[in-house]
CSV table of C-alpha atoms in Angstrom, one decimal:
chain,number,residue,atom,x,y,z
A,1,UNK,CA,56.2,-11.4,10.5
A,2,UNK,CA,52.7,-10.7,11.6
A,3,UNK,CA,52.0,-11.3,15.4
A,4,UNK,CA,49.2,-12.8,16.8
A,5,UNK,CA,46.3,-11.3,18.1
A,6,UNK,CA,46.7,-10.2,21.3
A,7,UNK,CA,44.1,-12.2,23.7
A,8,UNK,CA,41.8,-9.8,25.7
A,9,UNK,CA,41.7,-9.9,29.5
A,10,UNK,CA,38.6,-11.4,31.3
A,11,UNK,CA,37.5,-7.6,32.1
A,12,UNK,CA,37.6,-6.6,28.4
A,13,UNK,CA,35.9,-9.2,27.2
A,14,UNK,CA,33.0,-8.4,30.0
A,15,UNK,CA,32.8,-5.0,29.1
A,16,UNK,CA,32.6,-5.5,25.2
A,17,UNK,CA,29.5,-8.2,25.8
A,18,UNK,CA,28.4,-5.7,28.0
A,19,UNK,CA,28.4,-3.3,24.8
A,20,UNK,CA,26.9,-5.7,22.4
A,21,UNK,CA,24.2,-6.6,24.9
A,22,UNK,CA,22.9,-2.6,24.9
A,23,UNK,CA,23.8,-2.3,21.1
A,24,UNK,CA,21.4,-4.9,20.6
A,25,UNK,CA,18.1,-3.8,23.1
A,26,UNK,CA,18.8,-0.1,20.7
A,27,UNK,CA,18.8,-1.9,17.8
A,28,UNK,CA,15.5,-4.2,19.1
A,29,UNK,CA,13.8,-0.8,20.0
A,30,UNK,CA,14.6,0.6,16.8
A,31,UNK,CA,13.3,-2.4,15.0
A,32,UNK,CA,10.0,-2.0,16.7
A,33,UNK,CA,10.0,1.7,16.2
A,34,UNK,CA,10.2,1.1,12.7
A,35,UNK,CA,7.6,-1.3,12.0
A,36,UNK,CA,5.2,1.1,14.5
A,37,UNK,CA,6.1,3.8,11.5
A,38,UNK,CA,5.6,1.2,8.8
A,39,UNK,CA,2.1,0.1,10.2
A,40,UNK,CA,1.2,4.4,10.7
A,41,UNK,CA,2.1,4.8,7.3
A,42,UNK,CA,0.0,2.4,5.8
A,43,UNK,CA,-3.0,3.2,7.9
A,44,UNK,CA,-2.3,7.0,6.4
A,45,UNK,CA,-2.1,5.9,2.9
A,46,UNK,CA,-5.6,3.5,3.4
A,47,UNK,CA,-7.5,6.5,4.8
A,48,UNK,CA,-6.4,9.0,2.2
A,49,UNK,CA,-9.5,10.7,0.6
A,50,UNK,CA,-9.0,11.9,-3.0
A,51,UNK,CA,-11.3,14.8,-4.0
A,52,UNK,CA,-12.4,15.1,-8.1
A,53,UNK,CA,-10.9,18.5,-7.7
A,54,UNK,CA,-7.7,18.1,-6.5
A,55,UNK,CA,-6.3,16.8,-10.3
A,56,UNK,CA,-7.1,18.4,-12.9
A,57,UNK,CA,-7.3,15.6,-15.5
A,58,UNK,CA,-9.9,14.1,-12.5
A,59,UNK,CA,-11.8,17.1,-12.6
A,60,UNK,CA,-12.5,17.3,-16.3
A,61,UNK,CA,-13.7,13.8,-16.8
A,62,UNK,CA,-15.7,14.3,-13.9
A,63,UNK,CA,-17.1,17.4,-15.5
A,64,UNK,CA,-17.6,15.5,-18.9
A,65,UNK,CA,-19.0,12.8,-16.7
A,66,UNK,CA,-21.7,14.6,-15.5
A,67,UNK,CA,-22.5,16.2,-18.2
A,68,UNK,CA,-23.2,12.8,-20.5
A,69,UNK,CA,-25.7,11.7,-17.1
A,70,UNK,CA,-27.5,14.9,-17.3
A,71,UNK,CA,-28.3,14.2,-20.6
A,72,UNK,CA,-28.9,10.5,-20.6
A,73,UNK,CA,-30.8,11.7,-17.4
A,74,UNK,CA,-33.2,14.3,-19.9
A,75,UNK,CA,-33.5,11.2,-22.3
A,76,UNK,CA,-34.8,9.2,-19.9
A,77,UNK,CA,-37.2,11.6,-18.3
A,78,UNK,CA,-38.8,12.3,-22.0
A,79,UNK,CA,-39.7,8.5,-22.6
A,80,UNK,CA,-40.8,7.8,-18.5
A,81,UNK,CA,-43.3,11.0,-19.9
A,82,UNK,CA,-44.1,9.1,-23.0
A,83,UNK,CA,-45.1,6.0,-21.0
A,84,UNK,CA,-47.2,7.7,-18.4
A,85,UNK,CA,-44.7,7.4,-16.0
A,86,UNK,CA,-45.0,9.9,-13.3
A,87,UNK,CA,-42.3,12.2,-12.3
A,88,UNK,CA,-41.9,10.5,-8.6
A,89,UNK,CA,-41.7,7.0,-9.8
A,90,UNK,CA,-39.7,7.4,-12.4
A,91,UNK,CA,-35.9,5.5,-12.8
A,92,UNK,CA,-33.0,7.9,-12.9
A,93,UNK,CA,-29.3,8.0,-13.7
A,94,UNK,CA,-26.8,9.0,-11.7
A,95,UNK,CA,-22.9,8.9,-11.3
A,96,UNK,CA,-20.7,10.3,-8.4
A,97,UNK,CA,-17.0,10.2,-7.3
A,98,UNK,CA,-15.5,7.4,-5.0
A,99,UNK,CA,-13.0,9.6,-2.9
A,100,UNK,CA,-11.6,6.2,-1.4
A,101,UNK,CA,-12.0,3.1,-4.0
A,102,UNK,CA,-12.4,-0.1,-2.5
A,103,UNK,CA,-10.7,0.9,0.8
A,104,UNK,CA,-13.9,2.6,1.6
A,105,UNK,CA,-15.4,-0.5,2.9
A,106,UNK,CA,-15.0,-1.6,6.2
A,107,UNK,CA,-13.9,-5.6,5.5
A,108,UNK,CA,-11.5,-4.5,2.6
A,109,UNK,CA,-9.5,-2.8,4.8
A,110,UNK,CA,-9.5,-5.0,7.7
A,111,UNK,CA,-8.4,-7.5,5.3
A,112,UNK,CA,-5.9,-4.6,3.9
A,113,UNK,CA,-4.7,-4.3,7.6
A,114,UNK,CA,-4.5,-8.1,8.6
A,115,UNK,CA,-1.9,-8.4,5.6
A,116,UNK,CA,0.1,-5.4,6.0
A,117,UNK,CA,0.5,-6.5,9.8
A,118,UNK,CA,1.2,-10.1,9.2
A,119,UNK,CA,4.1,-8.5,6.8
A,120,UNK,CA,5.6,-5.7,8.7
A,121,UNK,CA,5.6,-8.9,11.8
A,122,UNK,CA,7.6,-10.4,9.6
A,123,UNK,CA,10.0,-8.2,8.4
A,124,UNK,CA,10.5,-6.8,12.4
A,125,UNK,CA,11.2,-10.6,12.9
A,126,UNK,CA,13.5,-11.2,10.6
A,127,UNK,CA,15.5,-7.6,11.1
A,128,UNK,CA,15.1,-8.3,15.6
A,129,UNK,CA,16.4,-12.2,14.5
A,130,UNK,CA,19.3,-10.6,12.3
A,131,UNK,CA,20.0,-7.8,15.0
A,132,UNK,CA,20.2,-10.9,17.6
A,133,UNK,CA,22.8,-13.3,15.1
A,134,UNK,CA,25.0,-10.5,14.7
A,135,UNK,CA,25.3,-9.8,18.3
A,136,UNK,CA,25.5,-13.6,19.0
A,137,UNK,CA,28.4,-13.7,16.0
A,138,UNK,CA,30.2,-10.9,18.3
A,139,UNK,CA,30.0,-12.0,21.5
A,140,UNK,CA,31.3,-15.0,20.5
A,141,UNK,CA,34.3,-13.8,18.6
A,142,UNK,CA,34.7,-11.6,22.2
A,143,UNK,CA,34.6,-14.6,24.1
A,144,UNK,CA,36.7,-16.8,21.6
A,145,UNK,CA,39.1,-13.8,21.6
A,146,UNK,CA,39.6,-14.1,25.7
A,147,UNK,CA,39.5,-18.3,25.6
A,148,UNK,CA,43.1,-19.7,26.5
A,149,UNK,CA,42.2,-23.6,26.1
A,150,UNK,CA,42.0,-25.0,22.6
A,151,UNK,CA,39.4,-27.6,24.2
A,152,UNK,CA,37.0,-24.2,24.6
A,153,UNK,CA,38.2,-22.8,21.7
A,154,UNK,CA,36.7,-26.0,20.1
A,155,UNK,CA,33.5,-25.9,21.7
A,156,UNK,CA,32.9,-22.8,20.7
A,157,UNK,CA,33.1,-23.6,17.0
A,158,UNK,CA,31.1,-26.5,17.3
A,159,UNK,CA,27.5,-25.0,18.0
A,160,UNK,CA,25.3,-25.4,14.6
A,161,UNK,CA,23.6,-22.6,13.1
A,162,UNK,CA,20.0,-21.6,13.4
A,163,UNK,CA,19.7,-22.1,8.9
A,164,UNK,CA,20.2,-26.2,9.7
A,165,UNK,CA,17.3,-26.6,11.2
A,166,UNK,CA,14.8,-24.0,9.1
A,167,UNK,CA,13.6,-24.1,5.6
A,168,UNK,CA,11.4,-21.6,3.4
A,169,UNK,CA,8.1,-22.2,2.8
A,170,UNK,CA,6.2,-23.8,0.2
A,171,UNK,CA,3.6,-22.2,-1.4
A,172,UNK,CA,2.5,-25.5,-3.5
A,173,UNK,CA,3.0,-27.9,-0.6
A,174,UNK,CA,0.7,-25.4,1.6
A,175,UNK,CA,-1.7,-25.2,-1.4
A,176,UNK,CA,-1.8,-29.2,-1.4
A,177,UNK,CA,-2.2,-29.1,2.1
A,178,UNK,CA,-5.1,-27.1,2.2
A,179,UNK,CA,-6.9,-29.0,-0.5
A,180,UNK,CA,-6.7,-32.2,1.4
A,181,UNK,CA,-8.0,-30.4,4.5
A,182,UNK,CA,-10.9,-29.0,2.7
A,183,UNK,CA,-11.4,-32.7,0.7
A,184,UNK,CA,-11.3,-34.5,4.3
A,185,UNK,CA,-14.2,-31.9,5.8
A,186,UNK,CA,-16.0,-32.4,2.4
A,187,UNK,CA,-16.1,-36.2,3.1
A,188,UNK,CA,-16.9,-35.7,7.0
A,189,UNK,CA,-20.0,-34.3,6.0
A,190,UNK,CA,-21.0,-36.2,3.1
A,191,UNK,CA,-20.4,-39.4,5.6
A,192,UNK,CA,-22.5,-37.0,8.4
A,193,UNK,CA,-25.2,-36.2,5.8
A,194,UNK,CA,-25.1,-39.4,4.6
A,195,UNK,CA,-24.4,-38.9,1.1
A,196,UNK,CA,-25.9,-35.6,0.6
């Protein structure tokens, strides 16, 4: 015959939600640690420089590259020549090596950076808002654990979860939404403009 649990006194159940509570500020901290090392991370990886030398496969088209410019470069010097075209206004060739791709310009990666924020936000927010349900879950098994009464005992179980009253996101119903924003500015300027 199994016995049951024993209840826990009013000083252990203090001192275990005393527990959970520091748990959880470590865990918080941690959270935010990690998205601090998420966001330095990315920043590294968005201001990495690549160099033609540093691969070799890189190097040799770069070589080959240059080589098929220099020439084009001859070709087109002969003709300018042929035309009368002097040396000093004369078009050219040329072709050189991006280090950075499109992260090299300053709006890409602000845009880059908005984004990677907005996600490493979220994913802090959902790991501080998992970090805070788990404690919640365990202080209130602590607490039921200590309850003598089964009116508190059924209070307790009675509180909804946070899941009721949230739902995911959309995508097409924020699409629609958008468009019928953008259709009612249209019209408030066609009926500003009159017509136009």
């Amino acid at each position: 015959m199994t016995e049951a649990p024993r209840k826990l006194s009013r000083n252990e159940t203090h001192d275990l939600s005393m527990i959970i509570k520091d748990r959880t500020k470590v865990l918080r901290a941690h959270a935010e640690e990690q998205a601090a090392a998420c966001m330095a991370d990315f920043e590294k990886q968005m201001a990495a420089v690549y160099t033609f030398d540093q691969d070799e496969v890189w190097q040799k088209a770069t070589r080959e590259a240059q080589r098929v410019v220099q020439e084009s470069q001859e070709t087109i010097a002969k003709r300018c020549k042929q035309l009368g075209i002097p040396p000093t206004f004369a078009p050219s060739i040329s072709a050189s090596w991006q280090g950075r791709g499109e992260n090299m310009l300053a709006a890409r990666r602000a845009e880059l950076r908005r984004v990677a924020k907005t996600s490493i936000d979220a994913m802090t927010k959902a790991a501080i808002t998992k970090i805070e349900k788990q404690a919640l879950d365990l202080r209130t098994q602590v607490v039921g654990m200590g309850l003598l009464s089964p009116d508190a005992k059924m209070f307790l179980e009675s509180l909804a979860p946070v899941e009721e009253s949230m739902r995911a996101l959309d995508f097409g119903e924020i699409e629609k939404k958008l468009e019928k924003e953008q259709q009612l500015r249209l019209a408030d300027r066609r009926r500003l403009y009159g017509g136009e």
